């Protein structure tokens, strides 16, 4: 069989699925027809293709149509930022963020969380804080927001834009930085505790050119975090390009060098000002660079149509103001279809499966599982639903044949592999008739086949 780039890209996925069936004859995987959407094309190599979404635009049918068709990862453009989610201290507000999250999840899309801690778009009450009070307020924010969305976020931008531009290689001066240089690692530790299943990213702009002092400074921070065991899983390169800040010739080198530190790399806010074939070529180069780096797990563009962009006059996106595909769309799709090196090695495609167990019936309950599986581990979120009578307590039994529980939330556990039983905690014992509650756990190994079954207590 002649191995085309595309068939090579498909092998890791097919090999995983087909292991059990191999044995007798090795059948060459069919070369798939070219995918016709960005998400489907990216999925061929185990990657995602995402976009920033504004809650206010979801009611625009052209916008929502393109979103639902083309993308499999969503970032809230502004709705998860500190000013949006904690407008008054300790009063959290998730309405607009939830609209985006619920829309994405109902369409089977995953979510990048953006952003837990940032010097910009802070709520007014935070802007004038300093010292220990600010440090604690920041950590509380990280904990509350990451806990609220636990189990629903693929990756969090835990800290955004903390380095200075220019040649200093220094941290950016900000109220958060003045609470002490360890504010970034403190934020990452709080995020890990709050949502152990989310990948934790450091995200920044002007970190695309390997020779830039800012790129080097972020690299050294990530290297330091890895060496000291600070929990960091990914680096986000925003990648906002225009004629003053073009796609650098060493872009792929930058992606590869970060990946070599043992983190995933994600292109998180891609837009490239311009038009026609020049813009198309630039999008193609960026896409090819990601595909060539095994741990570049996906690309997110910062908006759908040019008119949706934060810099609309630069027409930097893949669809024109009427929602038509631009040349840049076609070159991006073609680059994804042409494939590159193998897909992400440490994180294969995340799958979500749902199994419904026993019928709730009168007085009973049912349990369903949503599973987030990657190579080394998984996060399972279990939804308990009451039947026609309210629950006063519940137990869910799960079967974990090839994995071990390493952490859990919102339920008390007995056992950590094989048959594992989960009992409500105080605050979620009572579930109204027809209502539901969730608990979850993370584990190493394989979380498939949990087959949850619920019993009312
Ligand atoms: O696209 C966002 C725009 O709607 C907001 O007005 C702006 C406010 O800071 O933030 C934009 O998104 C930024 C992102 O959160 C972080 N990286 C730079 C993005 C573009 O400015």
Short mmCIF file of C-alpha atoms and ligand atoms in Angstrom, two decimals:
data_model
loop_
_atom_site.label_atom_id
_atom_site.label_comp_id
_atom_site.label_asym_id
_atom_site.label_seq_id
_atom_site.Cartn_x
_atom_site.Cartn_y
_atom_site.Cartn_z
CA UNK A 1 0.00 0.00 0.00
CA UNK A 2 1.23 3.44 -0.82
CA UNK A 3 1.18 5.54 2.32
CA UNK A 4 -0.12 8.97 1.47
CA UNK A 5 0.21 11.77 3.96
CA UNK A 6 -3.47 11.39 4.67
CA UNK A 7 -3.41 7.67 5.28
CA UNK A 8 -0.41 8.05 7.60
CA UNK A 9 -2.33 10.67 9.53
CA UNK A 10 -5.25 8.30 9.89
CA UNK A 11 -3.27 5.35 11.21
CA UNK A 12 -3.12 6.27 14.91
CA UNK A 13 -6.89 6.63 15.08
CA UNK A 14 -7.67 3.55 13.08
CA UNK A 15 -5.05 1.52 14.94
CA UNK A 16 -6.70 2.37 18.24
CA UNK A 17 -10.16 1.49 17.06
CA UNK A 18 -9.19 -1.62 15.17
CA UNK A 19 -6.69 -3.27 17.50
CA UNK A 20 -9.10 -6.03 18.44
CA UNK A 21 -9.98 -6.75 14.85
CA UNK A 22 -6.45 -7.07 13.51
CA UNK A 23 -5.17 -10.62 14.26
CA UNK A 24 -5.88 -12.42 10.95
CA UNK A 25 -5.43 -10.05 8.03
CA UNK A 26 -4.12 -6.52 8.12
CA UNK A 27 -6.51 -4.57 5.97
CA UNK A 28 -5.21 -1.29 4.65
CA UNK A 29 -7.25 1.62 5.96
CA UNK A 30 -9.29 3.25 3.22
CA UNK A 31 -8.15 6.68 2.16
CA UNK A 32 -10.99 8.90 3.28
CA UNK A 33 -12.54 11.39 0.90
CA UNK A 34 -11.44 14.93 1.64
CA UNK A 35 -13.37 16.30 4.60
CA UNK A 36 -15.64 19.23 3.81
CA UNK A 37 -15.58 21.11 7.10
CA UNK A 38 -12.71 22.50 9.15
CA UNK A 39 -13.57 20.35 12.18
CA UNK A 40 -13.87 17.12 10.20
CA UNK A 41 -10.63 17.85 8.38
CA UNK A 42 -8.78 18.56 11.63
CA UNK A 43 -10.20 15.45 13.27
CA UNK A 44 -8.45 13.28 10.66
CA UNK A 45 -5.22 13.86 12.55
CA UNK A 46 -6.79 13.93 16.02
CA UNK A 47 -6.85 17.72 16.19
CA UNK A 48 -9.64 20.24 16.67
CA UNK A 49 -10.57 23.41 14.82
CA UNK A 50 -12.24 26.05 16.96
CA UNK A 51 -13.48 29.60 16.99
CA UNK A 52 -14.16 32.41 19.44
CA UNK A 53 -17.88 32.91 19.98
CA UNK A 54 -19.78 35.96 21.22
CA UNK A 55 -23.01 35.17 23.10
CA UNK A 56 -24.71 38.18 21.53
CA UNK A 57 -24.29 36.69 18.05
CA UNK A 58 -25.75 33.25 18.73
CA UNK A 59 -29.19 34.43 17.64
CA UNK A 60 -27.79 35.35 14.20
CA UNK A 61 -28.73 32.32 12.09
CA UNK A 62 -25.93 32.75 9.55
CA UNK A 63 -23.40 32.92 12.37
CA UNK A 64 -24.86 29.97 14.27
CA UNK A 65 -25.12 27.95 11.07
CA UNK A 66 -21.43 28.34 10.29
CA UNK A 67 -20.50 27.71 13.93
CA UNK A 68 -22.45 24.48 14.09
CA UNK A 69 -21.18 23.24 10.74
CA UNK A 70 -17.50 24.10 10.77
CA UNK A 71 -16.08 24.08 14.30
CA UNK A 72 -15.65 21.52 17.08
CA UNK A 73 -14.06 23.74 19.77
CA UNK A 74 -15.42 26.98 21.18
CA UNK A 75 -13.85 29.84 23.17
CA UNK A 76 -16.03 32.52 24.75
CA UNK A 77 -14.64 35.73 23.28
CA UNK A 78 -15.34 37.84 26.39
CA UNK A 79 -17.94 36.04 28.51
CA UNK A 80 -15.62 34.01 30.77
CA UNK A 81 -13.26 36.88 31.57
CA UNK A 82 -12.93 38.16 35.12
CA UNK A 83 -15.14 41.21 34.65
CA UNK A 84 -17.91 39.08 33.15
CA UNK A 85 -17.88 36.23 35.67
CA UNK A 86 -17.29 38.15 38.93
CA UNK A 87 -18.73 41.65 38.39
CA UNK A 88 -18.98 42.18 42.17
CA UNK A 89 -16.61 40.52 44.57
CA UNK A 90 -17.83 37.03 45.40
CA UNK A 91 -20.93 37.43 43.23
CA UNK A 92 -20.51 35.27 40.19
CA UNK A 93 -22.39 35.70 36.97
CA UNK A 94 -22.36 32.96 34.35
CA UNK A 95 -25.40 33.75 32.19
CA UNK A 96 -23.69 34.66 28.92
CA UNK A 97 -20.87 32.17 29.39
CA UNK A 98 -23.43 29.43 30.01
CA UNK A 99 -25.27 30.30 26.82
CA UNK A 100 -22.07 29.66 24.89
CA UNK A 101 -21.17 26.54 26.87
CA UNK A 102 -24.64 25.04 26.57
CA UNK A 103 -24.88 25.77 22.86
CA UNK A 104 -21.46 24.22 22.26
CA UNK A 105 -22.14 21.13 24.35
CA UNK A 106 -25.55 20.57 22.80
CA UNK A 107 -23.77 20.42 19.45
CA UNK A 108 -21.06 18.06 20.74
CA UNK A 109 -18.36 20.70 20.69
CA UNK A 110 -15.66 21.11 23.32
CA UNK A 111 -14.75 24.33 25.12
CA UNK A 112 -11.57 26.25 25.78
CA UNK A 113 -11.96 28.41 28.86
CA UNK A 114 -10.64 31.97 28.51
CA UNK A 115 -9.34 33.32 30.87
CA UNK A 116 -9.04 32.86 34.64
CA UNK A 117 -6.42 35.49 35.55
CA UNK A 118 -5.40 38.49 33.48
CA UNK A 119 -4.23 42.06 34.09
CA UNK A 120 -6.89 43.28 31.64
CA UNK A 121 -10.68 43.17 31.76
CA UNK A 122 -10.63 42.98 35.53
CA UNK A 123 -13.83 44.03 37.29
CA UNK A 124 -13.69 47.50 38.82
CA UNK A 125 -13.50 46.19 42.37
CA UNK A 126 -10.35 44.26 41.55
CA UNK A 127 -8.52 46.96 39.64
CA UNK A 128 -7.79 48.95 42.79
CA UNK A 129 -6.79 46.03 44.98
CA UNK A 130 -3.24 45.05 45.88
CA UNK A 131 -1.16 42.76 48.06
CA UNK A 132 -2.59 39.82 49.94
CA UNK A 133 -6.18 40.92 49.41
CA UNK A 134 -5.70 40.90 45.62
CA UNK A 135 -3.78 37.60 45.66
CA UNK A 136 -6.58 35.97 47.63
CA UNK A 137 -9.28 37.50 45.46
CA UNK A 138 -7.52 36.23 42.33
CA UNK A 139 -7.14 32.72 43.77
CA UNK A 140 -10.75 32.71 44.87
CA UNK A 141 -11.80 33.73 41.37
CA UNK A 142 -9.74 30.96 39.77
CA UNK A 143 -11.13 28.40 42.20
CA UNK A 144 -14.77 29.46 41.89
CA UNK A 145 -14.89 29.72 38.11
CA UNK A 146 -12.88 26.58 37.42
CA UNK A 147 -15.02 24.68 39.94
CA UNK A 148 -18.25 25.94 38.40
CA UNK A 149 -17.17 24.65 34.97
CA UNK A 150 -15.41 21.53 36.24
CA UNK A 151 -15.69 18.67 33.78
CA UNK A 152 -16.84 20.94 30.93
CA UNK A 153 -13.60 22.59 29.86
CA UNK A 154 -11.03 20.98 27.57
CA UNK A 155 -8.36 23.55 28.39
CA UNK A 156 -8.24 26.71 30.50
CA UNK A 157 -6.17 29.77 29.72
CA UNK A 158 -5.25 29.99 33.40
CA UNK A 159 -3.07 33.07 32.98
CA UNK A 160 -3.19 35.39 30.00
CA UNK A 161 -0.60 37.87 28.71
CA UNK A 162 1.67 38.11 31.76
CA UNK A 163 4.87 39.04 29.92
CA UNK A 164 6.01 42.44 28.69
CA UNK A 165 6.44 43.29 25.03
CA UNK A 166 9.80 44.42 23.73
CA UNK A 167 13.29 43.22 24.46
CA UNK A 168 13.24 43.03 28.28
CA UNK A 169 11.99 39.47 28.63
CA UNK A 170 10.44 40.66 31.90
CA UNK A 171 7.06 40.04 33.39
CA UNK A 172 4.46 42.65 32.54
CA UNK A 173 3.95 45.10 35.37
CA UNK A 174 0.41 44.76 36.75
CA UNK A 175 -1.42 44.70 40.03
CA UNK A 176 -1.29 40.89 39.90
CA UNK A 177 2.46 40.84 39.21
CA UNK A 178 3.02 43.17 42.16
CA UNK A 179 1.47 40.56 44.48
CA UNK A 180 4.66 38.54 43.92
CA UNK A 181 6.36 36.69 41.08
CA UNK A 182 4.76 33.41 42.14
CA UNK A 183 1.26 34.62 41.27
CA UNK A 184 1.23 32.63 38.02
CA UNK A 185 2.15 29.30 39.57
CA UNK A 186 -0.29 29.95 42.42
CA UNK A 187 -3.05 30.42 39.85
CA UNK A 188 -2.11 27.18 38.08
CA UNK A 189 -2.13 25.21 41.33
CA UNK A 190 -5.54 26.57 42.27
CA UNK A 191 -6.89 25.71 38.81
CA UNK A 192 -5.57 22.14 38.98
CA UNK A 193 -7.24 21.59 42.33
CA UNK A 194 -10.51 23.03 41.09
CA UNK A 195 -10.69 21.12 37.80
CA UNK A 196 -8.17 18.29 37.59
CA UNK A 197 -9.52 17.18 34.22
CA UNK A 198 -8.90 20.42 32.34
CA UNK A 199 -5.64 21.08 30.56
CA UNK A 200 -4.03 24.17 32.02
CA UNK A 201 -2.49 26.63 29.55
CA UNK A 202 -0.41 29.76 29.66
CA UNK A 203 -1.64 32.02 26.81
CA UNK A 204 0.06 35.04 25.22
CA UNK A 205 0.58 37.08 22.03
CA UNK A 206 3.83 38.05 20.29
CA UNK A 207 5.24 34.70 21.30
CA UNK A 208 5.26 33.30 17.76
CA UNK A 209 8.77 34.33 16.71
CA UNK A 210 11.34 32.09 18.34
CA UNK A 211 13.95 34.86 18.41
CA UNK A 212 11.78 37.35 20.35
CA UNK A 213 12.71 38.05 23.95
CA UNK A 214 9.09 37.56 24.99
CA UNK A 215 8.96 34.08 23.41
CA UNK A 216 12.18 33.15 25.15
CA UNK A 217 10.92 34.43 28.49
CA UNK A 218 7.70 32.41 28.29
CA UNK A 219 9.74 29.37 27.25
CA UNK A 220 11.96 29.73 30.32
CA UNK A 221 8.93 30.04 32.59
CA UNK A 222 7.35 26.88 31.18
CA UNK A 223 10.68 25.06 31.45
CA UNK A 224 10.96 26.17 35.07
CA UNK A 225 7.37 25.12 35.83
CA UNK A 226 7.95 21.67 34.33
CA UNK A 227 11.18 21.22 36.29
CA UNK A 228 9.51 22.16 39.59
CA UNK A 229 6.28 20.26 39.06
CA UNK A 230 4.04 23.31 38.72
CA UNK A 231 0.95 21.94 36.95
CA UNK A 232 1.01 23.23 33.37
CA UNK A 233 -0.17 21.23 30.35
CA UNK A 234 -0.17 23.59 27.42
CA UNK A 235 1.02 26.84 25.93
CA UNK A 236 -1.38 28.95 23.89
CA UNK A 237 0.02 31.06 21.08
CA UNK A 238 -2.61 33.67 20.26
CA UNK A 239 -1.11 34.30 16.80
CA UNK A 240 -2.69 37.62 15.84
CA UNK A 241 -0.88 38.47 12.61
CA UNK A 242 -0.80 41.50 10.32
CA UNK A 243 1.79 43.34 8.22
CA UNK A 244 3.53 44.74 11.31
CA UNK A 245 3.52 41.34 12.93
CA UNK A 246 3.65 38.75 10.12
CA UNK A 247 3.74 34.98 10.45
CA UNK A 248 7.41 34.46 11.37
CA UNK A 249 9.55 32.14 9.27
CA UNK A 250 10.48 30.20 12.41
CA UNK A 251 6.87 29.72 13.58
CA UNK A 252 7.01 25.92 13.39
CA UNK A 253 10.29 25.98 15.31
CA UNK A 254 8.58 27.91 18.08
CA UNK A 255 5.70 25.43 18.25
CA UNK A 256 8.12 22.49 18.28
CA UNK A 257 10.40 23.98 20.92
CA UNK A 258 7.51 24.56 23.31
CA UNK A 259 6.19 21.05 22.62
CA UNK A 260 9.63 19.66 23.40
CA UNK A 261 9.23 20.94 26.96
CA UNK A 262 6.51 18.31 27.42
CA UNK A 263 3.44 20.50 26.98
CA UNK A 264 0.75 20.64 24.32
CA UNK A 265 0.76 23.65 22.05
CA UNK A 266 -2.47 25.29 20.90
CA UNK A 267 -2.98 28.13 18.44
CA UNK A 268 -5.61 29.97 20.42
CA UNK A 269 -6.69 33.23 18.74
CA UNK A 270 -5.57 33.02 15.13
CA UNK A 271 -6.40 35.86 12.78
CA UNK A 272 -4.32 37.17 9.89
CA UNK A 273 -5.13 40.54 8.36
CA UNK A 274 -5.16 40.73 4.58
CA UNK A 275 -7.08 39.26 1.68
CA UNK A 276 -6.90 37.00 -1.33
CA UNK A 277 -4.04 34.64 -2.03
CA UNK A 278 -1.55 36.29 0.34
CA UNK A 279 -3.87 35.80 3.28
CA UNK A 280 -4.69 32.29 2.05
CA UNK A 281 -1.02 31.37 1.94
CA UNK A 282 -0.45 32.69 5.44
CA UNK A 283 -3.33 30.64 6.84
CA UNK A 284 -1.97 27.62 5.01
CA UNK A 285 1.49 28.12 6.54
CA UNK A 286 0.13 28.39 10.05
CA UNK A 287 -2.03 25.30 9.58
CA UNK A 288 0.84 23.30 8.13
CA UNK A 289 3.09 24.34 11.01
CA UNK A 290 0.58 23.00 13.54
CA UNK A 291 0.12 19.77 11.62
CA UNK A 292 3.87 19.25 11.53
CA UNK A 293 4.15 19.35 15.33
CA UNK A 294 2.68 16.27 16.97
CA UNK A 295 1.76 18.11 20.18
CA UNK A 296 0.08 21.00 18.39
CA UNK A 297 -3.39 19.77 19.30
CA UNK A 298 -5.57 22.32 17.52
CA UNK A 299 -6.22 25.73 16.05
CA UNK A 300 -8.79 28.31 17.12
CA UNK A 301 -9.59 31.34 14.96
CA UNK A 302 -10.65 34.53 16.74
CA UNK A 303 -14.12 34.85 15.26
CA UNK A 304 -16.18 33.53 12.37
CA UNK A 305 -16.87 36.28 9.79
CA UNK A 306 -14.64 39.29 9.13
CA UNK A 307 -17.41 41.47 10.52
CA UNK A 308 -17.33 39.54 13.80
CA UNK A 309 -13.65 40.30 14.35
CA UNK A 310 -12.21 42.60 17.04
CA UNK A 311 -10.35 44.19 14.11
CA UNK A 312 -12.95 43.89 11.39
CA UNK A 313 -11.31 46.45 9.10
CA UNK A 314 -8.37 44.08 8.61
CA UNK A 315 -10.68 41.32 7.28
CA UNK A 316 -8.60 38.74 9.17
CA UNK A 317 -10.92 35.72 9.28
CA UNK A 318 -12.03 32.77 7.11
CA UNK A 319 -15.55 33.94 6.18
CA UNK A 320 -16.59 37.28 4.69
CA UNK A 321 -19.25 39.49 6.22
CA UNK A 322 -21.98 37.56 4.40
CA UNK A 323 -20.72 34.23 5.67
CA UNK A 324 -19.13 33.15 2.38
CA UNK A 325 -15.99 31.05 2.48
CA UNK A 326 -12.88 33.06 1.59
CA UNK A 327 -9.74 31.86 -0.19
CA UNK A 328 -8.19 31.58 3.26
CA UNK A 329 -10.91 29.10 4.23
CA UNK A 330 -10.13 26.91 1.24
CA UNK A 331 -6.38 26.95 1.82
CA UNK A 332 -6.87 26.10 5.49
CA UNK A 333 -9.24 23.25 4.68
CA UNK A 334 -6.89 21.92 2.00
CA UNK A 335 -3.94 22.06 4.38
CA UNK A 336 -5.91 20.13 7.02
CA UNK A 337 -6.98 17.56 4.45
CA UNK A 338 -3.44 17.13 3.16
CA UNK A 339 -2.48 16.12 6.68
CA UNK A 340 0.98 16.39 8.10
CA UNK A 341 2.87 14.40 10.62
CA UNK A 342 1.00 12.11 12.98
CA UNK A 343 -1.57 13.64 15.24
CA UNK A 344 -1.11 14.43 18.89
CA UNK A 345 0.64 11.52 20.52
CA UNK A 346 -0.16 12.18 24.13
CA UNK A 347 -3.77 13.14 23.62
CA UNK A 348 -5.76 11.21 21.07
CA UNK A 349 -9.17 12.47 20.11
CA UNK A 350 -11.31 13.02 23.16
CA UNK A 351 -14.50 11.06 22.92
CA UNK A 352 -17.73 11.63 24.71
CA UNK A 353 -20.01 8.67 25.21
CA UNK A 354 -23.23 8.44 27.08
CA UNK A 355 -24.72 5.31 28.51
CA UNK A 356 -28.14 5.31 30.02
CA UNK A 357 -28.69 2.82 32.78
CA UNK A 358 -31.82 1.68 34.57
CA UNK A 359 -35.12 3.37 33.90
CA UNK A 360 -35.83 5.85 36.69
CA UNK A 361 -39.41 4.68 37.13
CA UNK A 362 -41.37 5.49 40.25
CA UNK A 363 -39.13 6.15 43.21
CA UNK A 364 -36.03 5.16 41.29
CA UNK A 365 -33.20 6.99 39.61
CA UNK A 366 -31.05 6.68 36.54
CA UNK A 367 -27.44 7.54 35.83
CA UNK A 368 -25.70 8.54 32.62
CA UNK A 369 -22.00 9.06 32.04
CA UNK A 370 -20.17 11.57 29.90
CA UNK A 371 -16.60 10.41 29.39
CA UNK A 372 -13.59 12.50 28.44
CA UNK A 373 -10.87 10.00 27.54
CA UNK A 374 -7.30 10.70 26.48
CA UNK A 375 -4.32 8.33 26.18
CA UNK A 376 -3.31 8.16 29.82
CA UNK A 377 -6.51 8.93 31.64
CA UNK A 378 -10.05 10.20 31.73
CA UNK A 379 -12.61 12.35 33.45
CA UNK A 380 -16.09 10.91 33.92
CA UNK A 381 -19.05 13.12 34.74
CA UNK A 382 -22.07 11.19 36.00
CA UNK A 383 -25.53 12.63 35.96
CA UNK A 384 -28.04 11.24 38.44
CA UNK A 385 -31.67 11.80 37.52
CA UNK A 386 -34.60 11.20 39.85
CA UNK A 387 -37.69 9.33 38.69
CA UNK A 388 -41.20 10.51 39.45
CA UNK A 389 -40.45 10.69 43.19
CA UNK A 390 -37.88 12.99 44.77
CA UNK A 391 -34.66 11.36 45.96
CA UNK A 392 -33.51 11.66 49.56
CA UNK A 393 -30.21 9.98 48.82
CA UNK A 394 -28.67 7.84 46.09
CA UNK A 395 -25.93 5.36 45.26
CA UNK A 396 -24.39 4.83 41.85
CA UNK A 397 -22.45 1.70 41.02
CA UNK A 398 -19.83 1.84 38.26
CA UNK A 399 -17.49 -0.73 36.73
CA UNK A 400 -13.92 0.37 36.13
CA UNK A 401 -12.24 -2.65 34.52
CA UNK A 402 -9.10 -1.05 33.11
CA UNK A 403 -8.56 2.11 35.14
CA UNK A 404 -8.03 3.53 38.61
CA UNK A 405 -9.77 6.48 40.22
CA UNK A 406 -7.31 9.22 41.18
CA UNK A 407 -9.70 11.93 42.36
CA UNK A 408 -13.38 12.71 42.61
CA UNK A 409 -15.89 15.40 43.53
CA UNK A 410 -19.45 15.73 44.79
CA UNK A 411 -19.81 12.09 45.88
CA UNK A 412 -18.32 9.69 48.45
CA UNK A 413 -16.52 6.75 46.94
CA UNK A 414 -15.87 3.16 47.98
CA UNK A 415 -13.17 1.35 46.01
CA UNK A 416 -11.02 2.78 43.24
CA UNK A 417 -11.13 0.11 40.55
CA UNK A 418 -13.36 -2.77 39.56
CA UNK A 419 -16.76 -2.11 41.11
CA UNK A 420 -16.69 1.43 42.48
CA UNK A 421 -19.73 2.71 44.39
CA UNK A 422 -20.60 6.38 44.77
CA UNK A 423 -22.92 7.85 47.38
CA UNK A 424 -24.33 11.35 47.55
CA UNK A 425 -22.76 13.95 49.79
CA UNK A 426 -24.95 16.13 52.01
CA UNK A 427 -25.60 18.90 49.55
CA UNK A 428 -26.72 16.73 46.65
CA UNK A 429 -28.71 14.04 48.50
CA UNK A 430 -32.03 15.67 47.70
CA UNK A 431 -32.99 15.65 44.05
CA UNK A 432 -36.52 16.73 43.10
CA UNK A 433 -38.70 14.41 41.02
CA UNK A 434 -37.40 14.50 37.45
CA UNK A 435 -34.45 16.66 38.52
CA UNK A 436 -30.80 15.78 38.33
CA UNK A 437 -27.40 16.35 39.92
CA UNK A 438 -23.86 15.60 38.82
CA UNK A 439 -20.71 14.19 40.36
CA UNK A 440 -17.46 13.24 38.74
CA UNK A 441 -14.09 11.62 38.98
CA UNK A 442 -10.81 11.46 37.19
CA UNK A 443 -8.73 8.37 36.72
CA UNK A 444 -5.71 6.87 35.05
CA UNK A 445 -6.13 4.21 32.37
CA UNK A 446 -9.32 3.58 30.46
CA UNK A 447 -12.71 4.78 31.69
CA UNK A 448 -14.87 3.08 29.08
CA UNK A 449 -17.58 0.62 30.09
CA UNK A 450 -18.51 2.31 33.35
CA UNK A 451 -22.18 1.33 32.93
CA UNK A 452 -23.46 3.36 35.88
CA UNK A 453 -26.55 2.15 37.65
CA UNK A 454 -28.40 4.22 40.22
CA UNK A 455 -30.28 3.13 43.33
CA UNK A 456 -32.39 5.38 45.51
CA UNK A 457 -31.50 5.23 49.22
O1 LIG B 1 -11.92 39.97 20.94
C1 LIG B 1 -11.99 40.56 22.22
C2 LIG B 1 -12.68 41.91 22.14
O2 LIG B 1 -14.06 41.71 21.83
C3 LIG B 1 -12.56 42.64 23.45
O3 LIG B 1 -13.05 43.96 23.31
C4 LIG B 1 -11.10 42.69 23.88
C5 LIG B 1 -10.96 43.38 25.19
O4 LIG B 1 -9.72 43.19 25.80
O5 LIG B 1 -10.59 41.39 23.96
C6 LIG B 1 -10.59 40.73 22.74
O6 LIG B 1 -10.00 39.45 22.86
C7 LIG B 1 -8.63 39.46 23.23
C8 LIG B 1 -8.37 38.19 24.02
O7 LIG B 1 -9.24 38.11 25.11
C9 LIG B 1 -6.93 38.12 24.51
N1 LIG B 1 -6.01 38.29 23.43
C10 LIG B 1 -6.25 39.44 22.57
C11 LIG B 1 -7.66 39.41 22.04
C12 LIG B 1 -7.89 40.51 21.04
O8 LIG B 1 -7.74 41.76 21.63
#
